[in-house]
mmCIF file of C-alpha atoms in Angstrom:
data_model
loop_
_atom_site.group_PDB
_atom_site.id
_atom_site.type_symbol
_atom_site.label_atom_id
_atom_site.label_comp_id
_atom_site.label_asym_id
_atom_site.label_seq_id
_atom_site.Cartn_x
_atom_site.Cartn_y
_atom_site.Cartn_z
ATOM 1 C CA MET A 25 -23.973 -37.091 19.527
ATOM 2 C CA TRP A 26 -24.962 -38.622 16.130
ATOM 3 C CA SER A 27 -28.519 -37.686 16.616
ATOM 4 C CA THR A 28 -27.621 -34.061 17.477
ATOM 5 C CA LEU A 29 -25.554 -33.784 14.291
ATOM 6 C CA LYS A 30 -28.300 -35.149 12.172
ATOM 7 C CA GLN A 31 -30.708 -32.584 13.566
ATOM 8 C CA ILE A 32 -28.173 -29.798 12.975
ATOM 9 C CA PHE A 33 -27.732 -30.781 9.290
ATOM 10 C CA LEU A 34 -31.533 -31.053 8.857
ATOM 11 C CA MET A 35 -32.055 -27.684 10.346
ATOM 12 C CA ILE A 36 -29.419 -26.151 8.181
ATOM 13 C CA LYS A 37 -31.106 -27.704 5.159
ATOM 14 C CA VAL A 38 -34.401 -26.309 6.136
ATOM 15 C CA ASN A 39 -32.951 -22.883 6.775
ATOM 16 C CA LEU A 40 -31.135 -22.644 3.449
ATOM 17 C CA GLY A 41 -34.239 -23.966 1.610
ATOM 18 C CA SER A 42 -36.198 -20.985 2.960
ATOM 19 C CA LEU A 43 -33.761 -18.440 1.621
ATOM 20 C CA PRO A 44 -35.717 -17.733 -1.577
ATOM 21 C CA ARG A 45 -38.536 -16.375 0.573
ATOM 22 C CA ARG A 46 -36.077 -13.886 2.063
ATOM 23 C CA LEU A 47 -33.969 -13.335 -0.954
ATOM 24 C CA ALA A 48 -33.926 -9.481 -0.945
ATOM 25 C CA ILE A 49 -33.033 -9.054 2.608
ATOM 26 C CA SER A 50 -30.436 -11.874 2.491
ATOM 27 C CA LEU A 51 -28.776 -10.229 -0.649
ATOM 28 C CA SER A 52 -28.661 -6.959 1.168
ATOM 29 C CA MET A 53 -26.633 -8.597 3.953
ATOM 30 C CA VAL A 54 -24.319 -10.183 1.425
ATOM 31 C CA LEU A 55 -23.805 -6.807 -0.324
ATOM 32 C CA SER A 56 -23.250 -4.837 2.902
ATOM 33 C CA VAL A 57 -20.587 -7.405 4.096
ATOM 34 C CA GLY A 58 -18.948 -7.285 0.584
ATOM 35 C CA LEU A 59 -18.783 -3.553 0.743
ATOM 36 C CA VAL A 60 -17.004 -3.556 4.114
ATOM 37 C CA VAL A 61 -14.523 -6.290 2.846
ATOM 38 C CA ALA A 62 -13.890 -4.220 -0.364
ATOM 39 C CA VAL A 63 -13.298 -0.966 1.503
ATOM 40 C CA LEU A 64 -10.791 -2.566 3.931
ATOM 41 C CA ALA A 65 -9.030 -4.461 1.111
ATOM 42 C CA GLY A 66 -8.758 -1.188 -0.788
ATOM 43 C CA PHE A 67 -7.014 0.687 2.058
ATOM 44 C CA LEU A 68 -4.740 -2.404 2.814
ATOM 45 C CA ALA A 69 -3.911 -2.772 -0.875
ATOM 46 C CA MET A 70 -2.845 0.961 -1.007
ATOM 47 C CA ALA A 71 -0.551 0.417 2.006
ATOM 48 C CA ARG A 72 0.915 -2.690 0.520
ATOM 49 C CA GLY A 73 1.410 -0.988 -2.870
ATOM 50 C CA PHE A 74 3.150 2.023 -1.328
ATOM 51 C CA GLU A 75 5.358 -0.380 0.835
ATOM 52 C CA GLY A 76 6.299 -2.327 -2.302
ATOM 53 C CA ALA A 77 7.277 0.791 -4.272
ATOM 54 C CA LEU A 78 9.590 1.958 -1.529
ATOM 55 C CA ALA A 79 10.874 -1.431 -0.636
ATOM 56 C CA GLY A 80 11.855 -1.967 -4.208
ATOM 57 C CA ALA A 81 13.887 1.214 -4.252
ATOM 58 C CA GLY A 82 15.986 0.284 -1.196
ATOM 59 C CA SER A 83 19.086 -1.884 -1.369
ATOM 60 C CA PRO A 84 21.150 -2.952 1.686
ATOM 61 C CA GLY A 85 24.327 -2.626 -0.479
ATOM 62 C CA ILE A 86 23.876 1.112 -1.023
ATOM 63 C CA ALA A 87 24.268 3.748 1.536
ATOM 64 C CA VAL A 88 22.982 7.275 1.670
ATOM 65 C CA ILE A 89 24.826 10.101 3.493
ATOM 66 C CA LEU A 90 22.756 12.942 4.843
ATOM 67 C CA GLY A 91 23.636 15.998 6.774
ATOM 68 C CA GLY A 92 21.778 18.487 8.941
ATOM 69 C CA GLY A 93 20.367 15.921 11.307
ATOM 70 C CA THR A 94 17.436 14.969 8.965
ATOM 71 C CA ASN A 95 16.240 11.717 7.443
ATOM 72 C CA GLN A 96 14.996 13.366 4.246
ATOM 73 C CA GLU A 97 17.011 14.651 1.355
ATOM 74 C CA THR A 98 15.178 18.006 0.946
ATOM 75 C CA GLY A 99 16.377 19.150 4.410
ATOM 76 C CA SER A 100 19.889 17.765 4.103
ATOM 77 C CA ASP A 101 23.108 19.471 3.206
ATOM 78 C CA VAL A 102 26.466 17.756 2.667
ATOM 79 C CA PRO A 103 29.398 20.240 2.722
ATOM 80 C CA ALA A 104 31.907 20.238 -0.112
ATOM 81 C CA GLU A 105 34.745 19.757 2.401
ATOM 82 C CA ALA A 106 33.204 16.524 3.703
ATOM 83 C CA ILE A 107 32.881 15.208 0.149
ATOM 84 C CA ARG A 108 36.498 15.997 -0.604
ATOM 85 C CA SER A 109 37.530 14.372 2.551
ATOM 86 C CA LEU A 110 35.655 11.165 1.818
ATOM 87 C CA ALA A 111 37.091 10.993 -1.674
ATOM 88 C CA ALA A 112 40.580 11.434 -0.369
ATOM 89 C CA MET A 113 40.358 8.867 2.436
ATOM 90 C CA SER A 114 42.511 5.766 2.185
ATOM 91 C CA GLY A 115 42.263 2.390 3.913
ATOM 92 C CA ASP A 116 39.018 0.757 4.977
ATOM 93 C CA THR A 117 36.419 3.565 4.334
ATOM 94 C CA GLY A 118 33.456 1.089 3.676
ATOM 95 C CA ILE A 119 33.056 2.542 0.207
ATOM 96 C CA ALA A 120 33.474 0.297 -2.807
ATOM 97 C CA ARG A 121 35.655 1.423 -5.683
ATOM 98 C CA ASP A 122 34.757 1.956 -9.251
ATOM 99 C CA GLY A 123 36.599 0.798 -12.414
ATOM 100 C CA ALA A 124 38.928 3.824 -12.230
ATOM 101 C CA GLY A 125 39.790 3.159 -8.490
ATOM 102 C CA GLY A 126 37.821 6.088 -7.247
ATOM 103 C CA PRO A 127 34.947 5.828 -4.730
ATOM 104 C CA ALA A 128 31.670 4.551 -6.221
ATOM 105 C CA LEU A 129 29.520 7.428 -5.198
ATOM 106 C CA SER A 130 27.145 10.055 -6.632
ATOM 107 C CA ARG A 131 26.534 13.593 -5.359
ATOM 108 C CA GLU A 132 22.818 14.316 -5.544
ATOM 109 C CA ILE A 133 20.180 16.919 -5.067
ATOM 110 C CA VAL A 134 16.374 16.836 -5.338
ATOM 111 C CA VAL A 135 14.453 19.871 -6.568
ATOM 112 C CA PRO A 136 10.637 20.015 -6.506
ATOM 113 C CA ILE A 137 9.225 21.148 -9.759
ATOM 114 C CA ASP A 138 5.648 21.983 -10.689
ATOM 115 C CA ILE A 139 4.261 20.264 -13.783
ATOM 116 C CA ARG A 140 0.741 20.737 -15.257
ATOM 117 C CA GLY A 141 -0.804 17.400 -16.144
ATOM 118 C CA ARG A 142 -4.309 16.113 -16.930
ATOM 119 C CA ASP A 143 -5.163 16.272 -13.190
ATOM 120 C CA GLY A 144 -3.963 19.826 -12.807
ATOM 121 C CA GLU A 145 -0.605 21.087 -11.546
ATOM 122 C CA GLN A 146 1.462 18.649 -9.470
ATOM 123 C CA THR A 147 4.828 18.591 -7.788
ATOM 124 C CA LEU A 148 7.527 16.082 -9.085
ATOM 125 C CA SER A 149 10.989 15.334 -8.043
ATOM 126 C CA LEU A 150 13.903 16.406 -10.361
ATOM 127 C CA ARG A 151 16.947 14.599 -9.129
ATOM 128 C CA GLY A 152 20.330 15.909 -10.108
ATOM 129 C CA MET A 153 23.115 13.314 -9.911
ATOM 130 C CA ASP A 154 26.576 12.455 -11.046
ATOM 131 C CA ALA A 155 27.203 10.142 -14.005
ATOM 132 C CA ALA A 156 27.657 7.198 -11.548
ATOM 133 C CA GLY A 157 24.113 7.832 -10.115
ATOM 134 C CA PRO A 158 22.012 5.543 -12.356
ATOM 135 C CA GLY A 159 24.451 2.708 -11.872
ATOM 136 C CA LEU A 160 23.801 2.822 -8.143
ATOM 137 C CA ARG A 161 20.119 1.964 -8.683
ATOM 138 C CA GLN A 162 20.319 -1.793 -9.071
ATOM 139 C CA ARG A 163 16.956 -2.308 -10.722
ATOM 140 C CA ALA A 164 17.013 0.759 -12.940
ATOM 141 C CA ARG A 165 16.991 -0.028 -16.784
ATOM 142 C CA LEU A 166 16.653 2.246 -19.706
ATOM 143 C CA SER A 167 13.454 1.436 -21.580
ATOM 144 C CA GLN A 168 13.744 4.071 -24.205
ATOM 145 C CA GLY A 169 16.454 6.476 -25.411
ATOM 146 C CA ARG A 170 19.701 7.012 -23.474
ATOM 147 C CA LEU A 171 21.066 8.549 -20.315
ATOM 148 C CA PHE A 172 21.587 12.237 -19.953
ATOM 149 C CA THR A 173 24.859 13.701 -21.157
ATOM 150 C CA PRO A 174 26.915 15.231 -18.316
ATOM 151 C CA GLY A 175 26.658 18.985 -18.281
ATOM 152 C CA ALA A 176 23.685 19.049 -20.701
ATOM 153 C CA ARG A 177 20.185 20.000 -19.847
ATOM 154 C CA GLU A 178 18.710 16.552 -20.562
ATOM 155 C CA ILE A 179 16.444 14.452 -18.398
ATOM 156 C CA VAL A 180 15.573 10.769 -18.092
ATOM 157 C CA VAL A 181 12.057 10.124 -16.981
ATOM 158 C CA GLY A 182 10.677 7.371 -14.712
ATOM 159 C CA ALA A 183 8.100 5.043 -16.212
ATOM 160 C CA ARG A 184 5.208 6.038 -13.951
ATOM 161 C CA ILE A 185 5.792 9.740 -14.468
ATOM 162 C CA ALA A 186 6.013 9.177 -18.291
ATOM 163 C CA GLU A 187 2.622 7.360 -18.182
ATOM 164 C CA ILE A 188 0.930 10.278 -16.496
ATOM 165 C CA PHE A 189 2.622 13.277 -18.046
ATOM 166 C CA GLY A 190 3.873 11.968 -21.499
ATOM 167 C CA PHE A 191 7.492 13.160 -21.752
ATOM 168 C CA ALA A 192 8.172 11.573 -25.129
ATOM 169 C CA VAL A 193 11.729 10.808 -25.967
ATOM 170 C CA GLY A 194 13.190 13.758 -27.919
ATOM 171 C CA GLU A 195 10.524 16.159 -26.630
ATOM 172 C CA THR A 196 11.593 19.553 -25.078
ATOM 173 C CA VAL A 197 9.776 20.379 -21.793
ATOM 174 C CA ARG A 198 10.036 23.373 -19.546
ATOM 175 C CA LEU A 199 11.104 22.622 -15.968
ATOM 176 C CA GLY A 200 11.434 25.733 -13.886
ATOM 177 C CA ALA A 201 12.701 28.640 -16.024
ATOM 178 C CA VAL A 202 14.633 26.629 -18.607
ATOM 179 C CA ASP A 203 13.932 24.040 -21.279
ATOM 180 C CA TRP A 204 15.109 20.424 -21.031
ATOM 181 C CA LYS A 205 15.357 17.704 -23.627
ATOM 182 C CA VAL A 206 13.864 14.251 -22.799
ATOM 183 C CA ALA A 207 16.783 11.904 -23.499
ATOM 184 C CA GLY A 208 15.145 8.654 -22.406
ATOM 185 C CA ARG A 209 12.876 6.753 -20.095
ATOM 186 C CA PHE A 210 13.753 4.177 -17.440
ATOM 187 C CA THR A 211 12.066 1.467 -15.369
ATOM 188 C CA SER A 212 12.873 0.283 -11.871
ATOM 189 C CA GLY A 213 10.686 -2.646 -11.130
ATOM 190 C CA GLY A 214 7.736 -0.474 -10.113
ATOM 191 C CA SER A 215 9.752 1.105 -7.320
ATOM 192 C CA ALA A 216 9.691 4.722 -6.050
ATOM 193 C CA PHE A 217 12.506 5.694 -8.497
ATOM 194 C CA GLU A 218 9.957 5.573 -11.424
ATOM 195 C CA SER A 219 8.342 8.659 -9.833
ATOM 196 C CA GLU A 220 11.449 10.618 -10.298
ATOM 197 C CA ILE A 221 13.132 12.620 -13.205
ATOM 198 C CA TRP A 222 16.923 12.316 -13.419
ATOM 199 C CA ALA A 223 19.356 14.890 -14.796
ATOM 200 C CA ASP A 224 22.985 15.914 -14.468
ATOM 201 C CA LEU A 225 23.931 17.371 -11.094
ATOM 202 C CA GLU A 226 25.629 20.463 -12.400
ATOM 203 C CA ALA A 227 22.921 21.224 -14.915
ATOM 204 C CA VAL A 228 20.269 21.124 -12.149
ATOM 205 C CA GLN A 229 22.380 23.248 -9.821
ATOM 206 C CA SER A 230 22.862 25.809 -12.528
ATOM 207 C CA ALA A 231 19.209 25.890 -13.718
ATOM 208 C CA PHE A 232 17.804 26.338 -10.097
ATOM 209 C CA ASP A 233 20.423 28.624 -8.732
ATOM 210 C CA ARG A 234 21.782 25.961 -6.334
ATOM 211 C CA LEU A 235 25.510 26.073 -7.428
ATOM 212 C CA GLY A 236 27.576 23.956 -5.141
ATOM 213 C CA GLN A 237 24.711 22.505 -3.090
ATOM 214 C CA VAL A 238 24.681 18.832 -2.475
ATOM 215 C CA GLN A 239 21.852 17.287 -0.364
ATOM 216 C CA SER A 240 22.992 13.595 -0.227
ATOM 217 C CA LEU A 241 25.739 11.152 -1.249
ATOM 218 C CA ARG A 242 24.707 7.798 -2.612
ATOM 219 C CA LEU A 243 27.465 5.169 -2.593
ATOM 220 C CA ARG A 244 28.071 1.533 -2.945
ATOM 221 C CA LEU A 245 29.180 -0.210 0.275
ATOM 222 C CA ASP A 246 32.261 -2.462 0.308
ATOM 223 C CA GLY A 247 30.813 -5.733 1.701
ATOM 224 C CA ALA A 248 28.774 -6.568 4.726
ATOM 225 C CA GLY A 249 30.740 -4.404 7.137
ATOM 226 C CA GLY A 250 30.901 -1.396 4.851
ATOM 227 C CA LEU A 251 28.181 0.584 6.563
ATOM 228 C CA ALA A 252 29.845 0.252 10.002
ATOM 229 C CA ALA A 253 33.175 1.231 8.603
ATOM 230 C CA LEU A 254 31.772 4.239 6.828
ATOM 231 C CA ARG A 255 29.941 5.434 9.966
ATOM 232 C CA ALA A 256 33.220 5.202 11.914
ATOM 233 C CA ARG A 257 34.946 7.348 9.356
ATOM 234 C CA LEU A 258 32.184 9.889 9.165
ATOM 235 C CA SER A 259 32.365 10.329 12.946
ATOM 236 C CA GLY A 260 35.980 11.435 12.671
ATOM 237 C CA LEU A 261 35.246 14.257 10.162
ATOM 238 C CA SER A 262 35.229 17.849 11.304
ATOM 239 C CA GLY A 263 32.315 20.155 10.570
ATOM 240 C CA PRO A 264 28.578 19.506 10.758
ATOM 241 C CA PRO A 265 27.651 15.827 11.682
ATOM 242 C CA LEU A 266 26.855 13.428 8.831
ATOM 243 C CA THR A 267 24.561 10.410 9.062
ATOM 244 C CA ALA A 268 24.953 7.224 6.939
ATOM 245 C CA VAL A 269 22.029 4.816 6.480
ATOM 246 C CA SER A 270 21.381 2.062 4.214
ATOM 247 C CA GLU A 271 19.212 2.749 1.348
ATOM 248 C CA ALA A 272 16.867 -0.090 2.460
ATOM 249 C CA GLU A 273 16.521 1.383 5.977
ATOM 250 C CA LEU A 274 15.912 4.842 4.557
ATOM 251 C CA TYR A 275 13.021 3.867 2.366
ATOM 252 C CA ALA A 276 11.617 1.318 4.876
ATOM 253 C CA ALA A 277 11.306 4.096 7.416
ATOM 254 C CA GLN A 278 9.531 6.323 4.835
ATOM 255 C CA ALA A 279 7.240 3.446 3.932
ATOM 256 C CA GLU A 280 6.307 2.664 7.552
ATOM 257 C CA ARG A 281 5.213 6.208 8.219
ATOM 258 C CA THR A 282 2.790 6.399 5.216
ATOM 259 C CA GLU A 283 1.528 2.795 5.780
ATOM 260 C CA ASN A 284 0.644 3.704 9.289
ATOM 261 C CA LEU A 285 -1.265 6.832 8.178
ATOM 262 C CA ILE A 286 -3.188 4.809 5.589
ATOM 263 C CA ARG A 287 -4.069 2.178 8.084
ATOM 264 C CA LEU A 288 -5.023 4.860 10.634
ATOM 265 C CA PHE A 289 -7.772 6.081 8.294
ATOM 266 C CA GLY A 290 -8.690 2.704 6.763
ATOM 267 C CA TRP A 291 -9.208 0.620 9.797
ATOM 268 C CA PRO A 292 -11.668 2.982 11.648
ATOM 269 C CA ILE A 293 -13.692 3.453 8.478
ATOM 270 C CA ALA A 294 -13.871 -0.238 7.899
ATOM 271 C CA LEU A 295 -14.751 -1.016 11.490
ATOM 272 C CA LEU A 296 -17.554 1.625 11.504
ATOM 273 C CA MET A 297 -18.947 0.110 8.386
ATOM 274 C CA ALA A 298 -18.619 -3.399 9.896
ATOM 275 C CA ILE A 299 -20.711 -2.199 12.879
ATOM 276 C CA GLY A 300 -23.356 -1.126 10.469
ATOM 277 C CA ALA A 301 -23.120 -4.485 8.670
ATOM 278 C CA MET A 302 -23.541 -6.338 11.933
ATOM 279 C CA ALA A 303 -26.771 -4.352 12.516
ATOM 280 C CA GLY A 304 -27.813 -5.435 9.102
ATOM 281 C CA THR A 305 -26.896 -9.017 9.808
ATOM 282 C CA LEU A 306 -28.898 -8.863 13.110
ATOM 283 C CA ASN A 307 -31.915 -7.531 11.223
ATOM 284 C CA THR A 308 -31.560 -10.097 8.493
ATOM 285 C CA MET A 309 -31.302 -13.070 10.861
ATOM 286 C CA MET A 310 -34.069 -11.892 13.099
ATOM 287 C CA SER A 311 -36.225 -11.644 10.045
ATOM 288 C CA SER A 312 -35.173 -15.271 9.173
ATOM 289 C CA VAL A 313 -36.176 -16.428 12.654
ATOM 290 C CA SER A 314 -39.527 -14.701 12.420
ATOM 291 C CA ASP A 315 -40.120 -16.129 8.933
ATOM 292 C CA ARG A 316 -39.323 -19.658 10.152
ATOM 293 C CA ALA A 317 -41.032 -19.432 13.554
ATOM 294 C CA VAL A 318 -43.618 -22.103 12.766
ATOM 295 C CA GLU A 319 -40.992 -24.495 11.325
ATOM 296 C CA ILE A 320 -38.735 -24.006 14.347
ATOM 297 C CA ALA A 321 -41.633 -24.521 16.766
ATOM 298 C CA THR A 322 -42.866 -27.655 14.907
ATOM 299 C CA LEU A 323 -39.327 -29.172 14.912
ATOM 300 C CA ARG A 324 -38.865 -28.370 18.543
ATOM 301 C CA LEU A 325 -42.157 -30.025 19.432
ATOM 302 C CA LEU A 326 -41.052 -33.064 17.423
ATOM 303 C CA GLY A 327 -37.992 -33.341 19.719
ATOM 304 C CA PHE A 328 -35.289 -31.166 18.249
ATOM 305 C CA ALA A 329 -32.898 -29.781 20.808
ATOM 306 C CA ARG A 330 -32.070 -26.076 21.301
ATOM 307 C CA LEU A 331 -28.417 -26.643 20.022
ATOM 308 C CA PRO A 332 -29.430 -27.605 16.437
ATOM 309 C CA VAL A 333 -31.750 -24.526 16.232
ATOM 310 C CA PHE A 334 -28.916 -22.286 17.402
ATOM 311 C CA ALA A 335 -26.340 -23.860 15.135
ATOM 312 C CA ALA A 336 -28.511 -23.766 12.037
ATOM 313 C CA THR A 337 -29.376 -20.015 12.434
ATOM 314 C CA TRP A 338 -25.756 -19.146 13.199
ATOM 315 C CA VAL A 339 -24.474 -21.215 10.315
ATOM 316 C CA GLU A 340 -26.811 -19.417 7.958
ATOM 317 C CA ALA A 341 -25.439 -16.016 9.148
ATOM 318 C CA VAL A 342 -21.861 -17.232 8.732
ATOM 319 C CA LEU A 343 -22.521 -18.595 5.218
ATOM 320 C CA LEU A 344 -24.174 -15.328 4.154
ATOM 321 C CA SER A 345 -21.241 -13.346 5.427
ATOM 322 C CA ALA A 346 -18.806 -15.738 3.832
ATOM 323 C CA ALA A 347 -20.606 -15.127 0.520
ATOM 324 C CA GLY A 348 -20.297 -11.375 1.187
ATOM 325 C CA ALA A 349 -16.584 -11.781 1.965
ATOM 326 C CA VAL A 350 -15.976 -13.616 -1.254
ATOM 327 C CA PHE A 351 -17.972 -11.041 -3.176
ATOM 328 C CA GLY A 352 -15.927 -8.246 -1.607
ATOM 329 C CA VAL A 353 -12.611 -9.924 -2.157
ATOM 330 C CA VAL A 354 -13.383 -10.640 -5.750
ATOM 331 C CA GLY A 355 -14.613 -7.075 -6.261
ATOM 332 C CA SER A 356 -11.498 -5.583 -4.693
ATOM 333 C CA MET A 357 -9.282 -7.669 -6.865
ATOM 334 C CA ILE A 358 -11.020 -6.528 -9.959
ATOM 335 C CA ALA A 359 -11.299 -2.901 -8.927
ATOM 336 C CA PHE A 360 -8.092 -2.285 -7.038
ATOM 337 C CA ASP A 361 -5.328 -4.739 -7.918
ATOM 338 C CA GLY A 362 -2.956 -2.981 -10.248
ATOM 339 C CA TRP A 363 -4.772 0.288 -10.006
ATOM 340 C CA GLN A 364 -2.468 3.274 -10.364
ATOM 341 C CA ALA A 365 -2.471 5.753 -7.396
ATOM 342 C CA SER A 366 -0.304 8.497 -6.147
ATOM 343 C CA THR A 367 0.532 10.367 -2.900
ATOM 344 C CA MET A 368 3.050 12.775 -1.517
ATOM 345 C CA GLY A 369 6.386 11.140 -1.005
ATOM 346 C CA ALA A 370 9.161 11.885 1.473
ATOM 347 C CA ASN A 371 10.426 14.948 -0.493
ATOM 348 C CA ASN A 372 6.945 16.480 -0.608
ATOM 349 C CA THR A 373 6.677 15.560 -4.245
ATOM 350 C CA LYS A 374 4.356 13.240 -6.113
ATOM 351 C CA MET A 375 5.035 9.497 -5.862
ATOM 352 C CA ALA A 376 3.035 7.151 -8.051
ATOM 353 C CA PHE A 377 2.550 3.525 -7.055
ATOM 354 C CA GLN A 378 0.287 0.553 -7.830
ATOM 355 C CA LEU A 379 -2.305 -0.979 -5.419
ATOM 356 C CA ASN A 380 -1.415 -4.506 -4.627
ATOM 357 C CA VAL A 381 -4.136 -6.922 -3.328
ATOM 358 C CA THR A 382 -1.837 -9.504 -1.683
ATOM 359 C CA PRO A 383 -2.844 -12.835 -0.031
ATOM 360 C CA ASP A 384 -2.494 -11.211 3.449
ATOM 361 C CA VAL A 385 -4.774 -8.336 2.334
ATOM 362 C CA ILE A 386 -7.400 -10.940 1.211
ATOM 363 C CA LEU A 387 -7.143 -12.832 4.376
ATOM 364 C CA THR A 388 -7.396 -9.898 6.620
ATOM 365 C CA ALA A 389 -10.409 -8.304 4.845
ATOM 366 C CA GLY A 390 -12.046 -11.694 4.372
ATOM 367 C CA LEU A 391 -11.725 -12.463 8.147
ATOM 368 C CA LEU A 392 -13.387 -9.184 8.956
ATOM 369 C CA GLY A 393 -16.282 -10.168 6.736
ATOM 370 C CA LEU A 394 -16.602 -13.583 8.453
ATOM 371 C CA ALA A 395 -16.546 -11.910 11.830
ATOM 372 C CA ILE A 396 -19.590 -9.938 10.944
ATOM 373 C CA GLY A 397 -21.603 -13.110 10.436
ATOM 374 C CA VAL A 398 -20.046 -14.826 13.469
ATOM 375 C CA ILE A 399 -20.865 -11.988 15.942
ATOM 376 C CA GLY A 400 -23.956 -10.596 14.265
ATOM 377 C CA GLY A 401 -25.551 -13.962 13.836
ATOM 378 C CA ALA A 402 -25.125 -15.064 17.499
ATOM 379 C CA LEU A 403 -27.953 -13.029 19.050
ATOM 380 C CA PRO A 404 -30.591 -14.080 16.504
ATOM 381 C CA ALA A 405 -29.490 -17.691 16.885
ATOM 382 C CA LEU A 406 -29.913 -17.411 20.662
ATOM 383 C CA ALA A 407 -33.323 -15.784 20.045
ATOM 384 C CA ALA A 408 -34.301 -18.733 17.894
ATOM 385 C CA THR A 409 -33.618 -21.198 20.787
ATOM 386 C CA ARG A 410 -35.862 -19.187 23.061
ATOM 387 C CA LEU A 411 -38.858 -18.831 20.728
ATOM 388 C CA PRO A 412 -42.151 -19.483 22.643
ATOM 389 C CA LEU A 413 -43.432 -22.630 20.887
ATOM 390 C CA GLY A 414 -47.106 -22.174 21.669
ATOM 391 C CA ALA A 415 -47.054 -18.457 20.626
ATOM 392 C CA ALA A 416 -45.273 -19.294 17.416
ATOM 393 C CA LEU A 417 -47.847 -21.946 16.442
ATOM 394 C CA ARG A 418 -50.788 -19.704 17.400
ATOM 395 C CA ALA A 419 -49.299 -16.763 15.383
ATOM 396 C CA ARG A 420 -49.916 -18.719 12.081
ATOM 397 C CA GLY A 421 -53.349 -19.971 13.197
#
């Protein structure tokens, strides 16, 4: 056993020592593996960033009531009678009370609006809400200015939208057919809320000819059993059925759909590239075996077994792919981590988010890079063990 290990280490040393003779083709293998790793890491970082933006928006202590049998606000409608019934309910409704003793809830509506930015015209979300609405977003904080005044045509802009479109505090901007004054900006820990524009509910209803329309109710739950109690109360209301979901569940479902879509595109592309990289690995290592044919034959004639020959060639392929994986991971962290991106959100409007190269992204992409060397290096390593010794020596005269 000790003799075999010594032979393996010696063969690895000989292989690595001959790398300068094959520097160009070896570097091409490293670069191809690195590219595969970087592409997969980019797609996975996009999925992670989108998930983080939506996960940061959801809170298990907040519920959203939707009507019309939909799980999106744009297709929902909550009748005025249902809202009055909820507000008038007594006993255990599952809804927490505000300082005045009334239910802690906000009537809301989302209106898609077209804004022209540096990348052309894009659709954003203008959310009309009651005065209690901002307080129901636990991580939302004013970073500049103030909140909108009830009844006034004033807006508060999320940080990510402000970065892209400007919206300086005090500026007047045209949304739809009317002008609005930018009263402030807010942050929300990088969550999806930062891709929204907030305004007073009645001002939005009036400006966009949606008087009386309410698409959702956002409310604070009264303890851990609040959601179950609320659902029981909603089931007893007359009229169109209403659905209550926790804010965390709502955004988690939205994140899952988009994450799956990103991975659906990302993995096939990365795997196809990996197959190409494996072909490159096969070519590189076969070239390595051919270049070292005399050395391998000489060592075999001196008594080296097949196993050290196989192990040394295979380890060389794994080390080169590991170098490529490191190169790809470092490159993806430099290029993608923190990079600003955007996509269409659940309400068919722009949602900005930040790519996030997390440890699990690094591990997944890195393992794919290593797999290229592990699989692609096996056949050349086997070929090295079956090298005809006499032919190899005669080929070099």
